[in-house]
Amino acid sequence: MSQQSDLIASDIHAYLEQHERKEMLRLLTCGSVDDGKSTLIGRLLFDSKVVYEDQLAALHVDSKRFGTTGGAFDPALLTDGLRAEREQGITIDVAYRYFSTAKRKFIIADCPGHEQYTRNMATGASTCDLAIILIDARHGVQTQTKRHSFIVSLLGIKHIIVAVNKMDLVGYSQARFEEVVDEYREFATRLEMTDQRFLPIAALPGENLIHRSTNMPWYEGATLMHLLENVHIASDRNLIDFRFPVQHVNRPNLDFRGFCGTIASGRVRRGDTVMALPSKRTSRVERIVTFDGDLEEAFAPQAVTLTLEDEIDVSRGDMLVRPDNLPNSTASFDATVVWMADAPLLPGKDYLIKHTTRITPARVTTLRYRMDVNTLRREPAPALALNEIGRCRFELAQPIALDPYRRNRETGAFIIIDRLTHVTVGAGMVLDATAAGDETNVWDKPAATGLEQPSSPVSSEERAARFGQQPATVLLTGLSAVGKTPIAHAVERLLFDRGRAVAVIDGQHMRLGLSRDLGFSADERSENLRRAAEVAKMLNGAGLLCIAALVAPHEAVRRRAAQVVGPDRFFVVHLDAPEAWRRAHDDQGVYAKADSGELRSFPGVSAPYEAPEAPDLMLLTAELSIEECARRVVAMLEAKGVI
Amino acid sequence: MTSYNLTHLQQLEAESIHIFREVVAEFSNPVMLFSMGKDSCVMLHLARKAFYPAKPPFPLLLIDTTWNFRSMYEFRDRHVIGELGMSCLAHVNEAGLESGITPFSHGSKAFTDVMNLGALRQALDKYKFDAAFGGGRRDEEKARAKERVYSFRDANHAWDPKNQRPELWNLYNGMIHRGEQIRAFPLSNWTELDIWQYIMLESIQIVPAYFAEERMCVEFEGNLIAVDDDRTPKALRDAARPEWVRFRTLGDYPLSGATRSHARTLQEIIQEMLLATRSEREGRTIDRDPGASMEDKKRQGYY
């Protein structure tokens, strides 16, 4: 800053010209309570001379009252604004700080590190270009580090600086720095982050912030300030997809009808053909009006007023787009939701959503899963509580024009508003339904086009005659350790001994091979059953009987499996036994693992099991021998005319 | 080739315009709180840009303590009403006025409570405004740093810092019940330097008191103040002496601290500001109450 001061004193013209060309960068700082976040910000402000003497004097008074540095200068107190927070010694809300250098104006969203404030972090992150994630070099990657990194990636922040702080307290050890970096990298492979940088700092003495540290000669990278000034952010904007949500119709007199709005993404030129959504009427841009004169071309995020050549009906909440580059117009979509209210999000409840400039009634029809932000695991949940994150299905009364959040932050984001209290209760980010790995529900996904079902020269009649049986699939469904696998194999033995051709599909076999990539969330269990059903269909197609032993906890999913196999050859056998009996027969110890939390989303313990509504056969396995159970399954098949 | 980049001021301008249009589209009876200071002038300029070629579709409201600098009233009548054609409301707390309260007799806190805060609440109740634009900036003060762009106020105009609505992206939640209001702050992300630079770049007219000239000044309550009219007590008037001064913030003249300066152009003002070591609000007597004074005022309905 001293060079800046010289320039201000000697040549204010040159200084101002420099400052007229500045870019703006919004950044987020996150870290646990003691990682030194407030100290870092205080340092940046102090060293950039944003702190005036009178504020500093007030700070010294405060340092004596609230300081944690034993009366010495505590830069953290510069940022801990509200009284209640100062007294508790923690920042409890998002506070915004400002400083400038010759190259950029910076807006810092100062977010709390406290355990329960996911909502504040999401709020701060929503507008940021870059995040600084602070890690205490002594403690390494903490649960909160993971949580914060996940939220940062979820909110679509493209640039991450991982600052390993308090290097002075670990003897400026390069080995320790690299250990922390490796630890972070290993965890972060599971997140979507494009630009990650690692930096060793000591915030309290101000090392590697603005000035290079002489204590860490082994670090050859840039200082924090250098990174902040030079990270390339201009190309982060979407300048491809023209989206213009209409904010306000400006009609000062009968001769002028302008559509005011901020260009959410893309560019527009005078004369361009545009389409209004939802009406799909098209016209051409007549003028791009601004107070400073008409423009030939405008781009995101400029705020302009467009007039059209034709009098088409356009009002607030509509969106102008290009007819050859349309957003999705849909009344139902999946979104990631960050819940921000004390009252939980309940599937089936009606809310309002504000998306671009439109407020629409919306219902959350399905809560697909909750995300454990500490482990990144998906788990089934009946509701989303404050600070929880989950994936939901939304149904609207009217279609709206939207894009996936990953592609377009402006048209992929929405807030959820309570209809009665009018409070903002959640934030949503529209998901791309076709993104690989994101959508595990492939039941409805059409197969690639141009494929044909090959027809076999061996007819099903020939097979039935050869094997002396009609092909069929028996699903043995029930909770873990109820006896599915032993009974399946007993049925197999009985049928085989009677000369029938039979195969068993077992849940564990599926997981060992075909479904090795799947976890145990409701969605992934559903996908596992879908694959099992496709295998059963092939086995049946080859004329075989198929006994499938799977937990298959959801009625709707079992019904879909029946559709795949063919409802007339799909039989459901429900196996049931008291919990104590199942636990006593649990040879693999899965219940103990479910109790301890090692196995999550475990039906019967931490996830629901829906009993079949109308099973073809019910077996109370605690009261019957395995052989008796097997005999009853075979008897059922005889009664159905299968064998 | 077009660069498709905006400077920080262009970006701030676009964001402010967005806020103006959102409020006008979503509220039925908005107003702009207009103090006649430089931030108000920038706010008005941005509003004119937002609705061009129409005029801003809302009135301005001056909370008139009757103690502003004379040049401020003159500026409003000549420029804001005369040249810009804006409709300007003014509200005075008549009961306060009749009680004889003055900044000299009752001190800054009591005076401001009655003639500013009290009058503001009266005016908002009288006109039933559901949204009020204010010129507050987050860089001004620690309590402001946590303020939302849309600041929710209950039916008693109170601000509850622990119970603010989360504010994400540029999706402002303007849904309120009858009697509740939103204070909207289009300048939230502007800093003092941004304001001055923008005034210079856009040639925005401001009250002459921002520029240095020789004024009759005297010490009062720890500030150097200008003797703007003969309501200043005689003892103070007698002690006044000519000084080259300007004002970094303007309000009631007895409560606005002057800065010794010879800066007569915007560039000189910016130069002085950048080299200064004392903050802008320091001259405001009301900000120097002990502890988190601004926070208390906001809780009671200050903007």
mmCIF file with all atom_site columns, N, CA and C in Angstrom, chain A residues 154-189:
data_model
loop_
_atom_site.group_PDB
_atom_site.id
_atom_site.type_symbol
_atom_site.label_atom_id
_atom_site.label_alt_id
_atom_site.label_comp_id
_atom_site.label_asym_id
_atom_site.label_entity_id
_atom_site.label_seq_id
_atom_site.pdbx_PDB_ins_code
_atom_site.Cartn_x
_atom_site.Cartn_y
_atom_site.Cartn_z
_atom_site.occupancy
_atom_site.B_iso_or_equiv
_atom_site.pdbx_formal_charge
_atom_site.auth_seq_id
_atom_site.auth_comp_id
_atom_site.auth_asym_id
_atom_site.auth_atom_id
_atom_site.pdbx_PDB_model_num
ATOM 1   N N  . LEU A 1 154 ? -20.796 -27.063 -3.401 1.00 0.00 ? 154 LEU A N  1
ATOM 2   C CA . LEU A 1 154 ? -22.228 -27.132 -3.710 1.00 0.00 ? 154 LEU A CA 1
ATOM 3   C C  . LEU A 1 154 ? -22.738 -25.816 -4.281 1.00 0.00 ? 154 LEU A C  1
ATOM 4   N N  . LEU A 1 155 ? -22.285 -24.709 -3.709 1.00 0.00 ? 155 LEU A N  1
ATOM 5   C CA . LEU A 1 155 ? -22.757 -23.397 -4.153 1.00 0.00 ? 155 LEU A CA 1
ATOM 6   C C  . LEU A 1 155 ? -22.047 -22.936 -5.426 1.00 0.00 ? 155 LEU A C  1
ATOM 7   N N  . GLY A 1 156 ? -21.166 -23.781 -5.943 1.00 0.00 ? 156 GLY A N  1
ATOM 8   C CA . GLY A 1 156 ? -20.599 -23.511 -7.254 1.00 0.00 ? 156 GLY A CA 1
ATOM 9   C C  . GLY A 1 156 ? -19.462 -22.512 -7.269 1.00 0.00 ? 156 GLY A C  1
ATOM 10  N N  . ILE A 1 157 ? -18.751 -22.361 -6.153 1.00 0.00 ? 157 ILE A N  1
ATOM 11  C CA . ILE A 1 157 ? -17.587 -21.466 -6.150 1.00 0.00 ? 157 ILE A CA 1
ATOM 12  C C  . ILE A 1 157 ? -16.453 -22.163 -6.891 1.00 0.00 ? 157 ILE A C  1
ATOM 13  N N  . LYS A 1 158 ? -15.888 -21.485 -7.859 1.00 0.00 ? 158 LYS A N  1
ATOM 14  C CA . LYS A 1 158 ? -14.946 -22.149 -8.754 1.00 0.00 ? 158 LYS A CA 1
ATOM 15  C C  . LYS A 1 158 ? -13.509 -22.111 -8.271 1.00 0.00 ? 158 LYS A C  1
ATOM 16  N N  . HIS A 1 159 ? -13.159 -21.127 -7.468 1.00 0.00 ? 159 HIS A N  1
ATOM 17  C CA . HIS A 1 159 ? -11.755 -20.989 -7.051 1.00 0.00 ? 159 HIS A CA 1
ATOM 18  C C  . HIS A 1 159 ? -11.617 -21.165 -5.539 1.00 0.00 ? 159 HIS A C  1
ATOM 19  N N  . ILE A 1 160 ? -10.737 -22.063 -5.154 1.00 0.00 ? 160 ILE A N  1
ATOM 20  C CA . ILE A 1 160 ? -10.541 -22.351 -3.728 1.00 0.00 ? 160 ILE A CA 1
ATOM 21  C C  . ILE A 1 160 ? -9.082  -22.118 -3.367 1.00 0.00 ? 160 ILE A C  1
ATOM 22  N N  . ILE A 1 161 ? -8.859  -21.345 -2.316 1.00 0.00 ? 161 ILE A N  1
ATOM 23  C CA . ILE A 1 161 ? -7.515  -21.234 -1.767 1.00 0.00 ? 161 ILE A CA 1
ATOM 24  C C  . ILE A 1 161 ? -7.534  -21.902 -0.393 1.00 0.00 ? 161 ILE A C  1
ATOM 25  N N  . VAL A 1 162 ? -6.766  -22.979 -0.263 1.00 0.00 ? 162 VAL A N  1
ATOM 26  C CA . VAL A 1 162 ? -6.673  -23.652 1.025  1.00 0.00 ? 162 VAL A CA 1
ATOM 27  C C  . VAL A 1 162 ? -5.475  -23.053 1.745  1.00 0.00 ? 162 VAL A C  1
ATOM 28  N N  . ALA A 1 163 ? -5.755  -22.277 2.801  1.00 0.00 ? 163 ALA A N  1
ATOM 29  C CA . ALA A 1 163 ? -4.681  -21.594 3.515  1.00 0.00 ? 163 ALA A CA 1
ATOM 30  C C  . ALA A 1 163 ? -4.397  -22.355 4.809  1.00 0.00 ? 163 ALA A C  1
ATOM 31  N N  . VAL A 1 164 ? -3.205  -22.934 4.876  1.00 0.00 ? 164 VAL A N  1
ATOM 32  C CA . VAL A 1 164 ? -2.818  -23.665 6.080  1.00 0.00 ? 164 VAL A CA 1
ATOM 33  C C  . VAL A 1 164 ? -2.205  -22.642 7.036  1.00 0.00 ? 164 VAL A C  1
ATOM 34  N N  . ASN A 1 165 ? -2.957  -22.323 8.085  1.00 0.00 ? 165 ASN A N  1
ATOM 35  C CA . ASN A 1 165 ? -2.627  -21.202 8.958  1.00 0.00 ? 165 ASN A CA 1
ATOM 36  C C  . ASN A 1 165 ? -1.857  -21.669 10.200 1.00 0.00 ? 165 ASN A C  1
ATOM 37  N N  . LYS A 1 166 ? -1.321  -20.699 10.908 1.00 0.00 ? 166 LYS A N  1
ATOM 38  C CA . LYS A 1 166 ? -0.565  -20.920 12.145 1.00 0.00 ? 166 LYS A CA 1
ATOM 39  C C  . LYS A 1 166 ? 0.689   -21.756 11.886 1.00 0.00 ? 166 LYS A C  1
ATOM 40  N N  . MET A 1 167 ? 1.302   -21.516 10.715 1.00 0.00 ? 167 MET A N  1
ATOM 41  C CA . MET A 1 167 ? 2.545   -22.222 10.406 1.00 0.00 ? 167 MET A CA 1
ATOM 42  C C  . MET A 1 167 ? 3.611   -21.901 11.451 1.00 0.00 ? 167 MET A C  1
ATOM 43  N N  . ASP A 1 168 ? 3.503   -20.705 12.064 1.00 0.00 ? 168 ASP A N  1
ATOM 44  C CA . ASP A 1 168 ? 4.479   -20.333 13.099 1.00 0.00 ? 168 ASP A CA 1
ATOM 45  C C  . ASP A 1 168 ? 4.409   -21.282 14.297 1.00 0.00 ? 168 ASP A C  1
ATOM 46  N N  . LEU A 1 169 ? 3.256   -21.894 14.500 1.00 0.00 ? 169 LEU A N  1
ATOM 47  C CA . LEU A 1 169 ? 3.108   -22.779 15.663 1.00 0.00 ? 169 LEU A CA 1
ATOM 48  C C  . LEU A 1 169 ? 3.555   -24.210 15.375 1.00 0.00 ? 169 LEU A C  1
ATOM 49  N N  . VAL A 1 170 ? 3.898   -24.507 14.117 1.00 0.00 ? 170 VAL A N  1
ATOM 50  C CA . VAL A 1 170 ? 4.439   -25.842 13.803 1.00 0.00 ? 170 VAL A CA 1
ATOM 51  C C  . VAL A 1 170 ? 5.869   -25.690 13.279 1.00 0.00 ? 170 VAL A C  1
ATOM 52  N N  . GLY A 1 171 ? 6.531   -24.634 13.710 1.00 0.00 ? 171 GLY A N  1
ATOM 53  C CA . GLY A 1 171 ? 7.938   -24.432 13.344 1.00 0.00 ? 171 GLY A CA 1
ATOM 54  C C  . GLY A 1 171 ? 8.148   -24.229 11.848 1.00 0.00 ? 171 GLY A C  1
ATOM 55  N N  . TYR A 1 172 ? 7.139   -23.694 11.156 1.00 0.00 ? 172 TYR A N  1
ATOM 56  C CA . TYR A 1 172 ? 7.221   -23.440 9.701  1.00 0.00 ? 172 TYR A CA 1
ATOM 57  C C  . TYR A 1 172 ? 7.621   -24.707 8.947  1.00 0.00 ? 172 TYR A C  1
ATOM 58  N N  . SER A 1 173 ? 7.108   -25.840 9.401  1.00 0.00 ? 173 SER A N  1
ATOM 59  C CA . SER A 1 173 ? 7.537   -27.135 8.863  1.00 0.00 ? 173 SER A CA 1
ATOM 60  C C  . SER A 1 173 ? 6.929   -27.428 7.494  1.00 0.00 ? 173 SER A C  1
ATOM 61  N N  . GLN A 1 174 ? 7.771   -27.596 6.523  1.00 0.00 ? 174 GLN A N  1
ATOM 62  C CA . GLN A 1 174 ? 7.314   -27.941 5.172  1.00 0.00 ? 174 GLN A CA 1
ATOM 63  C C  . GLN A 1 174 ? 6.627   -29.303 5.185  1.00 0.00 ? 174 GLN A C  1
ATOM 64  N N  . ALA A 1 175 ? 7.200   -30.243 5.956  1.00 0.00 ? 175 ALA A N  1
ATOM 65  C CA . ALA A 1 175 ? 6.632   -31.592 6.004  1.00 0.00 ? 175 ALA A CA 1
ATOM 66  C C  . ALA A 1 175 ? 5.199   -31.548 6.528  1.00 0.00 ? 175 ALA A C  1
ATOM 67  N N  . ARG A 1 176 ? 4.971   -30.731 7.573  1.00 0.00 ? 176 ARG A N  1
ATOM 68  C CA . ARG A 1 176 ? 3.630   -30.636 8.143  1.00 0.00 ? 176 ARG A CA 1
ATOM 69  C C  . ARG A 1 176 ? 2.670   -30.025 7.119  1.00 0.00 ? 176 ARG A C  1
ATOM 70  N N  . PHE A 1 177 ? 3.134   -28.981 6.426  1.00 0.00 ? 177 PHE A N  1
ATOM 71  C CA . PHE A 1 177 ? 2.305   -28.350 5.393  1.00 0.00 ? 177 PHE A CA 1
ATOM 72  C C  . PHE A 1 177 ? 1.881   -29.383 4.348  1.00 0.00 ? 177 PHE A C  1
ATOM 73  N N  . GLU A 1 178 ? 2.863   -30.170 3.880  1.00 0.00 ? 178 GLU A N  1
ATOM 74  C CA . GLU A 1 178 ? 2.546   -31.124 2.821  1.00 0.00 ? 178 GLU A CA 1
ATOM 75  C C  . GLU A 1 178 ? 1.626   -32.231 3.308  1.00 0.00 ? 178 GLU A C  1
ATOM 76  N N  . GLU A 1 179 ? 1.776   -32.569 4.577  1.00 0.00 ? 179 GLU A N  1
ATOM 77  C CA . GLU A 1 179 ? 0.883   -33.569 5.165  1.00 0.00 ? 179 GLU A CA 1
ATOM 78  C C  . GLU A 1 179 ? -0.568  -33.084 5.126  1.00 0.00 ? 179 GLU A C  1
ATOM 79  N N  . VAL A 1 180 ? -0.756  -31.816 5.526  1.00 0.00 ? 180 VAL A N  1
ATOM 80  C CA . VAL A 1 180 ? -2.112  -31.252 5.540  1.00 0.00 ? 180 VAL A CA 1
ATOM 81  C C  . VAL A 1 180 ? -2.659  -31.162 4.120  1.00 0.00 ? 180 VAL A C  1
ATOM 82  N N  . VAL A 1 181 ? -1.806  -30.757 3.182  1.00 0.00 ? 181 VAL A N  1
ATOM 83  C CA . VAL A 1 181 ? -2.238  -30.648 1.784  1.00 0.00 ? 181 VAL A CA 1
ATOM 84  C C  . VAL A 1 181 ? -2.691  -32.012 1.267  1.00 0.00 ? 181 VAL A C  1
ATOM 85  N N  . ASP A 1 182 ? -1.915  -33.055 1.563  1.00 0.00 ? 182 ASP A N  1
ATOM 86  C CA . ASP A 1 182 ? -2.278  -34.396 1.095  1.00 0.00 ? 182 ASP A CA 1
ATOM 87  C C  . ASP A 1 182 ? -3.605  -34.846 1.703  1.00 0.00 ? 182 ASP A C  1
ATOM 88  N N  . GLU A 1 183 ? -3.735  -34.548 2.975  1.00 0.00 ? 183 GLU A N  1
ATOM 89  C CA . GLU A 1 183 ? -4.959  -34.920 3.680  1.00 0.00 ? 183 GLU A CA 1
ATOM 90  C C  . GLU A 1 183 ? -6.168  -34.249 3.013  1.00 0.00 ? 183 GLU A C  1
ATOM 91  N N  . TYR A 1 184 ? -6.001  -32.970 2.686  1.00 0.00 ? 184 TYR A N  1
ATOM 92  C CA . TYR A 1 184 ? -7.105  -32.233 2.068  1.00 0.00 ? 184 TYR A CA 1
ATOM 93  C C  . TYR A 1 184 ? -7.400  -32.770 0.677  1.00 0.00 ? 184 TYR A C  1
ATOM 94  N N  . ARG A 1 185 ? -6.328  -32.994 -0.104 1.00 0.00 ? 185 ARG A N  1
ATOM 95  C CA . ARG A 1 185 ? -6.504  -33.456 -1.479 1.00 0.00 ? 185 ARG A CA 1
ATOM 96  C C  . ARG A 1 185 ? -7.266  -34.766 -1.512 1.00 0.00 ? 185 ARG A C  1
ATOM 97  N N  . GLU A 1 186 ? -6.917  -35.652 -0.579 1.00 0.00 ? 186 GLU A N  1
ATOM 98  C CA . GLU A 1 186 ? -7.534  -36.970 -0.588 1.00 0.00 ? 186 GLU A CA 1
ATOM 99  C C  . GLU A 1 186 ? -9.038  -36.840 -0.382 1.00 0.00 ? 186 GLU A C  1
ATOM 100 N N  . PHE A 1 187 ? -9.400  -35.964 0.532  1.00 0.00 ? 187 PHE A N  1
ATOM 101 C CA . PHE A 1 187 ? -10.819 -35.771 0.812  1.00 0.00 ? 187 PHE A CA 1
ATOM 102 C C  . PHE A 1 187 ? -11.517 -35.044 -0.344 1.00 0.00 ? 187 PHE A C  1
ATOM 103 N N  . ALA A 1 188 ? -10.825 -34.072 -0.939 1.00 0.00 ? 188 ALA A N  1
ATOM 104 C CA . ALA A 1 188 ? -11.469 -33.190 -1.915 1.00 0.00 ? 188 ALA A CA 1
ATOM 105 C C  . ALA A 1 188 ? -11.676 -33.840 -3.282 1.00 0.00 ? 188 ALA A C  1
ATOM 106 N N  . THR A 1 189 ? -11.116 -35.018 -3.501 1.00 0.00 ? 189 THR A N  1
ATOM 107 C CA . THR A 1 189 ? -11.360 -35.677 -4.793 1.00 0.00 ? 189 THR A CA 1
ATOM 108 C C  . THR A 1 189 ? -12.842 -35.957 -4.973 1.00 0.00 ? 189 THR A C  1
#
